[in-house]
Tab-separated table of C-alpha atoms in Angstrom:
chain	number	residue	atom	x	y	z
A	238	MET	CA	96.528	76.353	94.265
A	239	ASN	CA	99.806	74.377	93.907
A	240	ASN	CA	100.000	71.102	96.084
A	241	GLY	CA	102.872	72.938	97.203
A	242	ILE	CA	104.740	75.894	98.609
A	243	THR	CA	108.966	74.917	97.690
A	244	GLU	CA	108.621	74.456	94.768
A	245	TYR	CA	108.137	78.007	94.286
A	246	PHE	CA	111.084	79.069	95.844
A	247	GLU	CA	113.585	76.671	94.343
A	248	ASP	CA	115.175	79.308	91.785
A	249	ILE	CA	116.122	81.761	94.406
A	250	GLU	CA	118.934	83.496	93.587
A	251	LEU	CA	121.725	83.731	96.550
A	252	TYR	CA	124.184	86.304	96.811
A	253	GLU	CA	126.863	83.708	97.221
A	254	GLU	CA	126.446	79.966	97.846
A	255	TYR	CA	126.774	77.633	100.726
A	256	ASP	CA	127.403	74.443	100.789
A	257	GLY	CA	127.393	71.877	103.623
A	258	TYR	CA	124.469	71.898	105.679
A	259	PHE	CA	121.450	69.652	105.428
A	260	CYS	CA	118.604	71.973	105.129
A	261	SER	CA	117.945	73.665	101.989
A	262	ILE	CA	116.628	77.889	101.860
A	263	PRO	CA	113.788	76.299	100.475
A	264	ASP	CA	112.865	74.292	103.549
A	265	ILE	CA	114.496	76.973	105.467
A	266	ILE	CA	111.691	79.629	103.654
A	267	THR	CA	109.008	76.693	103.766
A	268	ILE	CA	109.152	76.437	107.614
A	269	ALA	CA	109.085	80.874	107.706
A	270	ILE	CA	105.608	80.716	105.892
A	271	LEU	CA	104.116	77.985	107.662
A	272	GLY	CA	105.524	79.023	111.348
A	273	SER	CA	103.892	82.761	110.138
A	274	ILE	CA	100.225	81.493	109.394
A	275	CYS	CA	100.469	79.935	112.785
A	276	GLY	CA	101.031	84.132	113.996
A	277	LEU	CA	104.475	83.984	115.531
A	278	ARG	CA	105.944	86.618	115.365
A	279	ASN	CA	109.381	86.356	115.237
A	280	ILE	CA	112.430	83.273	114.218
A	281	HIS	CA	112.334	82.608	118.219
A	282	GLN	CA	109.120	81.977	118.067
A	283	ILE	CA	108.920	79.940	114.599
A	284	HIS	CA	112.326	77.750	115.473
A	285	GLN	CA	111.560	76.974	119.039
A	286	TRP	CA	107.664	76.076	117.030
A	287	ALA	CA	109.714	74.393	114.508
A	288	THR	CA	110.946	71.496	116.813
A	289	ASN	CA	108.598	70.403	118.756
A	290	ASP	CA	107.869	67.012	118.449
A	291	ARG	CA	105.346	66.908	117.259
A	292	VAL	CA	105.370	69.836	114.264
A	293	SER	CA	108.834	68.390	113.586
A	294	GLU	CA	106.992	64.913	112.661
A	295	PHE	CA	104.216	66.989	110.811
A	296	LEU	CA	107.184	69.182	108.655
A	297	LYS	CA	108.801	65.740	107.947
A	298	GLU	CA	105.586	63.380	106.589
A	299	LYS	CA	103.233	66.550	104.864
A	300	PHE	CA	107.236	68.869	103.815
A	301	GLY	CA	109.891	66.473	103.481
A	302	ILE	CA	111.738	68.437	105.234
A	303	ASP	CA	113.636	65.912	107.855
A	304	HIS	CA	115.984	68.326	110.133
A	305	VAL	CA	115.124	72.390	111.481
A	306	PRO	CA	118.157	73.598	112.432
A	307	CYS	CA	119.151	75.815	114.958
A	308	TYR	CA	117.719	79.439	115.110
A	309	TYR	CA	121.001	81.731	113.997
A	310	TRP	CA	121.674	78.377	111.315
A	311	ILE	CA	117.948	80.247	110.533
A	312	LEU	CA	118.748	83.644	110.330
A	313	SER	CA	122.037	83.300	108.260
A	314	LEU	CA	120.393	81.185	105.721
A	315	LEU	CA	117.864	84.806	105.296
A	316	LYS	CA	120.856	86.575	104.393
A	317	TYR	CA	121.943	84.900	101.774
A	318	VAL	CA	118.887	85.742	100.474
A	319	LYS	CA	117.924	88.361	97.601
A	320	PRO	CA	114.982	89.344	98.096
A	321	GLU	CA	114.157	90.605	94.915
A	322	SER	CA	114.241	86.835	93.670
A	323	LEU	CA	112.269	86.056	96.598
A	324	ASN	CA	109.692	88.591	95.028
A	325	ARG	CA	109.483	87.469	91.860
A	326	CYS	CA	108.789	83.930	93.602
A	327	PHE	CA	105.901	85.097	95.354
A	328	ALA	CA	104.738	86.709	92.887
A	329	ASP	CA	104.888	83.701	90.697
A	330	TRP	CA	103.094	81.629	93.714
A	331	VAL	CA	100.482	83.683	93.855
A	332	TYR	CA	99.282	83.620	90.075
A	333	SER	CA	99.542	79.943	91.087
A	334	PHE	CA	96.008	80.351	93.058
A	335	MET	CA	94.325	83.462	91.126
A	336	PRO	CA	90.565	82.609	89.698
A	337	GLU	CA	90.828	82.652	85.813
A	338	LYS	CA	88.150	84.999	86.201
A	339	SER	CA	90.826	87.943	87.760
A	340	LYS	CA	89.583	90.899	85.169
A	341	SER	CA	88.629	93.987	86.378
A	342	MET	CA	89.171	93.389	89.801
A	343	THR	CA	91.175	96.295	91.866
A	344	ILE	CA	94.889	96.133	92.152
A	345	SER	CA	96.207	98.831	94.976
A	346	LEU	CA	99.123	100.414	94.584
A	347	ASP	CA	100.428	101.554	99.062
A	348	GLY	CA	103.947	101.910	101.288
A	349	LYS	CA	104.360	101.385	104.844
A	350	THR	CA	107.682	102.068	106.708
A	351	VAL	CA	108.563	98.939	109.363
A	352	CYS	CA	108.565	101.463	112.139
A	353	SER	CA	111.479	99.600	113.880
A	354	THR	CA	114.851	100.167	111.397
A	355	LEU	CA	113.880	103.825	111.950
A	356	LYS	CA	116.833	104.584	114.412
A	357	MET	CA	118.807	100.859	114.104
A	358	SER	CA	122.650	101.759	113.249
A	359	LYS	CA	123.152	98.686	111.402
A	360	ILE	CA	120.487	100.043	108.610
A	361	GLU	CA	121.458	103.671	107.565
A	362	SER	CA	117.683	104.535	106.051
A	363	PRO	CA	113.846	103.483	107.176
A	364	LEU	CA	112.703	100.128	105.937
A	365	HIS	CA	109.647	101.626	102.987
A	366	ILE	CA	107.921	98.326	100.995
A	367	ILE	CA	104.983	98.961	98.404
A	368	SER	CA	102.988	96.487	97.864
A	369	ALA	CA	100.586	95.698	95.382
A	370	GLN	CA	97.489	93.961	96.364
A	371	ILE	CA	94.594	92.093	95.057
A	372	CYS	CA	91.882	93.936	96.574
A	373	GLU	CA	88.967	91.948	95.948
A	374	LEU	CA	90.952	88.503	97.367
A	375	GLY	CA	92.447	90.317	99.845
A	376	LEU	CA	95.621	88.998	98.202
A	377	THR	CA	98.587	90.799	97.887
A	378	LEU	CA	100.429	90.591	95.224
A	379	ALA	CA	104.142	91.687	95.282
A	380	GLN	CA	106.051	94.240	96.196
A	381	ARG	CA	109.388	96.769	96.132
A	382	SER	CA	111.484	97.931	99.416
A	383	THR	CA	113.092	101.165	99.719
A	384	ASP	CA	114.988	103.105	100.867
A	385	ASP	CA	112.171	105.853	102.272
A	386	LYS	CA	108.595	107.254	101.996
A	387	SER	CA	110.830	109.562	100.014
A	388	ASN	CA	111.189	107.461	96.970
A	389	GLU	CA	108.042	106.114	96.845
A	390	ILE	CA	106.893	107.303	93.726
A	391	PRO	CA	109.751	105.707	91.224
A	392	ALA	CA	109.594	102.561	93.554
A	393	VAL	CA	105.636	102.343	92.889
A	394	GLN	CA	106.628	102.852	88.530
A	395	GLU	CA	109.508	100.190	88.860
A	396	LEU	CA	107.093	97.723	90.216
A	397	LEU	CA	103.899	98.569	88.340
A	398	LYS	CA	106.263	97.292	85.346
A	399	GLU	CA	106.666	94.462	87.220
A	400	LEU	CA	103.107	93.363	87.491
A	401	LYS	CA	100.291	91.241	85.400
A	402	ILE	CA	97.935	93.689	85.514
A	403	LYS	CA	96.101	93.756	82.156
A	404	GLY	CA	92.324	94.437	81.763
A	405	ASN	CA	92.292	95.081	85.795
A	406	ILE	CA	92.056	98.775	86.879
A	407	VAL	CA	95.079	99.862	88.776
A	408	VAL	CA	94.498	102.366	92.132
A	409	ALA	CA	96.434	105.266	94.395
A	410	ASP	CA	96.786	107.824	96.668
A	411	ALA	CA	97.171	111.249	95.109
A	412	LEU	CA	101.230	111.062	95.690
A	413	ASN	CA	101.308	108.393	92.740
A	414	CYS	CA	98.797	110.481	90.877
A	415	GLN	CA	101.304	110.748	88.304
A	416	LYS	CA	101.360	111.147	84.627
A	417	GLU	CA	104.092	108.602	83.822
A	418	THR	CA	102.486	106.402	86.696
A	419	ALA	CA	99.591	106.116	83.932
A	420	GLU	CA	101.431	105.675	81.094
A	421	ILE	CA	102.854	102.761	82.133
A	422	ILE	CA	99.490	101.284	83.906
A	423	VAL	CA	98.359	101.958	79.969
A	424	LYS	CA	100.554	100.252	78.756
A	425	GLN	CA	100.435	97.607	80.943
A	426	LYS	CA	97.433	97.263	79.545
A	427	ALA	CA	95.074	98.129	82.330
A	428	ASP	CA	93.640	100.995	83.996
A	429	TYR	CA	93.920	104.211	86.434
A	430	LEU	CA	92.316	105.070	88.495
A	431	LEU	CA	93.921	108.186	91.115
A	432	CYS	CA	93.234	110.374	93.250
A	433	VAL	CA	93.498	114.139	92.330
A	434	LYS	CA	94.772	116.151	95.657
A	435	ASP	CA	97.195	119.484	95.635
A	436	ASN	CA	100.566	117.779	93.977
A	437	HIS	CA	98.575	119.071	90.928
A	438	PRO	CA	96.963	122.092	92.334
A	439	ASN	CA	95.295	123.462	88.391
A	440	LEU	CA	94.156	119.737	87.745
A	441	LYS	CA	92.144	119.642	90.823
A	442	LYS	CA	90.723	122.936	90.659
A	443	ASP	CA	89.487	122.437	87.448
A	444	ILE	CA	88.005	119.244	88.546
A	445	GLU	CA	86.665	120.654	91.698
A	446	ASP	CA	84.811	123.990	90.030
A	447	TYR	CA	83.279	121.260	87.801
A	448	VAL	CA	82.139	118.944	90.359
A	449	GLN	CA	81.144	122.505	92.152
A	450	ASP	CA	78.928	123.994	89.403
A	451	SER	CA	75.781	122.438	90.500
A	452	SER	CA	74.115	122.795	87.357
A	453	LEU	CA	76.967	120.855	85.520
A	454	ARG	CA	77.012	118.498	89.176
A	455	ASP	CA	73.138	117.599	87.657
A	456	THR	CA	74.794	116.638	84.217
A	457	MET	CA	76.823	114.091	85.951
A	458	GLN	CA	76.130	110.210	86.343
A	459	THR	CA	75.357	109.547	90.703
A	460	VAL	CA	74.309	107.266	93.372
A	461	SER	CA	74.578	107.440	96.658
A	462	ARG	CA	75.281	104.799	99.420
A	463	THR	CA	74.399	104.970	103.417
A	464	GLU	CA	76.613	102.611	105.856
A	465	LYS	CA	75.640	102.484	110.118
A	466	ASN	CA	78.358	101.521	112.312
A	467	ARG	CA	78.725	101.207	115.543
A	468	GLY	CA	76.898	105.188	115.940
A	469	ARG	CA	78.795	106.632	112.858
A	470	VAL	CA	75.920	107.115	109.842
A	471	GLU	CA	79.076	107.145	106.601
A	472	THR	CA	77.431	108.035	103.213
A	473	ARG	CA	79.139	108.035	100.341
A	474	THR	CA	78.364	109.175	96.601
A	475	ALA	CA	79.690	109.399	93.514
A	476	TYR	CA	79.136	111.455	90.647
A	477	VAL	CA	80.865	110.775	87.354
A	478	THR	CA	81.292	112.509	83.050
A	479	THR	CA	83.285	111.189	80.589
A	480	ASP	CA	82.388	114.777	78.803
A	481	ILE	CA	86.347	116.211	79.901
A	482	ASN	CA	86.751	117.717	76.264
A	483	TRP	CA	86.856	121.118	77.584
A	484	LEU	CA	89.909	119.797	80.376
A	485	GLU	CA	92.718	121.478	79.600
A	486	GLN	CA	95.209	118.745	81.399
A	487	LYS	CA	93.240	115.929	79.050
A	488	LYS	CA	96.284	115.260	76.783
A	489	GLU	CA	98.641	115.433	78.978
A	490	TRP	CA	97.512	112.377	80.912
A	491	LYS	CA	97.598	109.053	78.680
A	492	ASN	CA	93.958	107.604	77.558
A	493	LEU	CA	92.165	109.834	79.824
A	494	LYS	CA	87.971	108.641	79.945
A	495	CYS	CA	86.408	109.906	82.712
A	496	ILE	CA	86.835	112.280	86.145
A	497	GLY	CA	84.567	111.584	89.164
A	498	ALA	CA	84.278	113.007	92.664
A	499	ILE	CA	83.422	111.443	96.088
A	500	HIS	CA	81.184	112.835	98.612
A	501	THR	CA	81.060	112.051	101.886
A	502	GLU	CA	79.425	112.724	104.848
A	503	PHE	CA	79.842	111.281	108.306
A	504	SER	CA	77.153	111.664	111.399
A	505	THR	CA	78.099	110.467	114.749
A	506	LYS	CA	76.839	112.024	117.923
A	507	LYS	CA	79.306	114.761	117.918
A	508	GLY	CA	77.807	116.270	114.933
A	509	THR	CA	78.330	116.036	111.378
A	510	SER	CA	81.478	116.424	108.716
A	511	SER	CA	81.994	115.469	104.700
A	512	GLU	CA	85.335	115.816	102.521
A	513	TRP	CA	85.097	115.769	99.196
A	514	HIS	CA	87.760	113.552	96.608
A	515	TYR	CA	88.019	113.954	92.951
A	516	TYR	CA	89.788	111.201	90.412
A	517	LEU	CA	89.947	110.883	86.831
A	518	SER	CA	90.052	107.464	85.386
A	519	SER	CA	91.412	105.117	82.210
A	520	ARG	CA	88.266	103.628	82.179
A	521	GLU	CA	84.161	104.599	81.460
A	522	MET	CA	83.228	103.641	84.407
A	523	THR	CA	79.853	104.249	86.165
A	524	ALA	CA	79.298	105.665	89.846
A	525	GLU	CA	78.191	102.346	91.687
A	526	GLN	CA	82.041	101.336	90.086
A	527	LEU	CA	83.627	104.810	90.572
A	528	LEU	CA	82.122	104.143	94.695
A	529	HIS	CA	83.357	100.053	94.184
A	530	HIS	CA	86.996	100.425	93.611
A	531	ALA	CA	87.476	103.486	95.535
A	532	ARG	CA	86.686	101.672	98.218
A	533	MET	CA	88.742	98.961	97.752
A	534	GLU	CA	91.842	101.749	98.410
A	535	TRP	CA	91.874	100.670	101.214
A	536	SER	CA	92.196	96.861	100.908
A	537	VAL	CA	96.204	97.274	101.733
A	538	GLU	CA	96.363	99.443	104.030
A	539	SER	CA	94.457	96.551	105.965
A	540	MET	CA	96.660	94.193	105.046
A	541	HIS	CA	99.341	96.739	106.645
A	542	TRP	CA	96.800	96.580	109.659
A	543	LEU	CA	97.755	93.521	109.976
A	544	LEU	CA	100.981	92.808	109.391
A	545	ASP	CA	101.254	95.432	112.570
A	546	VAL	CA	98.790	94.338	114.525
A	547	HIS	CA	99.062	89.378	114.270
A	548	PHE	CA	102.070	90.405	113.653
A	549	GLU	CA	103.707	93.003	115.380
A	550	GLU	CA	106.114	93.786	112.912
A	551	ASP	CA	106.950	97.226	113.915
A	552	TRP	CA	108.940	96.548	116.964
A	553	CYS	CA	110.800	93.570	114.710
A	554	ARG	CA	113.991	93.763	115.521
A	555	VAL	CA	116.256	92.225	112.950
A	556	GLU	CA	118.833	94.250	112.302
A	557	ASN	CA	119.465	93.168	108.638
A	558	LYS	CA	117.429	94.554	106.280
A	559	ASP	CA	117.192	92.008	103.367
A	560	VAL	CA	116.046	89.387	106.267
A	561	GLN	CA	113.639	92.303	107.584
A	562	GLN	CA	112.801	92.944	103.898
A	563	CYS	CA	111.712	88.526	104.018
A	564	LEU	CA	109.803	88.084	106.932
A	565	ASN	CA	107.176	90.610	105.458
A	566	MET	CA	106.826	88.525	102.643
A	567	PHE	CA	106.631	85.729	104.345
A	568	ARG	CA	103.825	86.721	107.004
A	569	LYS	CA	101.977	87.886	103.607
A	570	ALA	CA	102.228	85.328	102.681
A	571	ALA	CA	100.252	83.618	105.677
A	572	ILE	CA	98.071	85.570	105.627
A	573	ASN	CA	98.212	85.457	101.388
A	574	LEU	CA	96.857	81.369	102.509
A	575	ILE	CA	94.536	82.325	105.546
A	576	LYS	CA	92.441	84.670	102.995
A	577	ASN	CA	92.915	82.199	99.872
A	578	PHE	CA	91.439	79.105	102.567
A	579	LYS	CA	88.243	81.839	103.931
A	580	ASN	CA	87.983	82.667	100.154
A	581	ARG	CA	87.702	79.080	99.077
A	582	ASN	CA	85.185	78.051	101.850
A	583	ASN	CA	82.813	81.050	102.401
A	584	SER	CA	84.393	81.402	106.289
A	585	LYS	CA	83.629	84.090	108.451
A	586	ALA	CA	86.318	83.264	110.831
A	587	ALA	CA	88.282	85.523	111.725
A	588	ILE	CA	92.468	85.467	110.457
A	589	SER	CA	93.597	85.680	114.038
A	590	LYS	CA	90.991	82.618	115.440
A	591	LEU	CA	92.250	80.690	112.395
A	592	MET	CA	96.203	81.375	113.278
A	593	PHE	CA	95.740	80.093	116.874
A	594	GLU	CA	94.066	76.589	115.261
A	595	CYS	CA	97.156	75.733	112.873
A	596	LEU	CA	99.336	76.605	115.816
A	597	MET	CA	97.234	73.982	118.144
A	598	GLU	CA	96.990	72.303	115.554
A	599	PRO	CA	99.195	71.491	112.212
A	600	GLN	CA	96.769	68.623	110.654
A	601	MET	CA	94.818	72.641	110.301
A	602	ILE	CA	98.079	74.234	108.498
A	603	SER	CA	97.605	71.260	105.187
A	604	ARG	CA	93.607	71.904	105.711
A	605	VAL	CA	94.253	76.098	104.669
A	606	ILE	CA	97.461	74.852	102.390
A	607	PHE	CA	95.596	71.680	100.777
A	608	GLU	CA	92.097	71.952	101.106
A	609	ASN	CA	89.817	72.848	97.400
């Protein structure tokens, strides 16, 4: 990873130019990301932390930030930033510390509504943010905002067009099981694994009928895995086949190569329940690979959970949608840095523990960012 943060945000685009102040916007972004690494939840906390004598000296020594502006000026400067430009810089920054062998990884896409924006009088519609997650690494690659969840499908498609995902496999929920989405993924020289539900009733029924025919299911490649956790036993069984010439919709889905299903059985003291999920993919995959990539879809949801639990994002009261988007990216940047630190060091430490260590000892931030 490159030994700096500020340089990746030097080309930020602004709504209008400003002058006459001694703190640059890249410096403000650096302060916000560093404060977020410490688990700080809002601009008030970040400002209070940054103006501490010991932290101020650390910012000057390690990042060349000579002065921290007041809270109101930090907020004012962030309002200048175009979130789309920040997102492009964010993605370039993440690509800079991606491992060289990053092919065949799982890219998961999902959206999250920032709940605090639901009833804000100064925000006309709630902020819904689509995120792309590199699942095996736990890193957020990029994001795109939309006015509400009803616009998620086109937002996902536009985000996919911007990503460098060649050789990887994109997983998405049933909402984004769309022919146009599949075509965009293939054009990006990646593969798709899409969950088929009732938004494509005929396709789902055809796959379901095939899988539920015991004689046909016996011809499918299969694998089963069982996990036990706190009195709950979960058994997941995957089935895949490339025998799809019979499928009437085959030509409608770009490069469709195989179909599959996962049967999940849950056992607790209260009893047993089960469910089926059906899939289609542009990659010929084994049953083991289907289990792996389908399981990875939860990664982006785990990141959303971190945003709520560690940063209380759903309670953020900033009544400016652009600033809300910026803060969302700063928090993801912080999670990325900590996850990257954990990956480099094979650390099993909890994210909350590492954040607290950074808060208590600024030099720990240097380890998280610079230590190889």
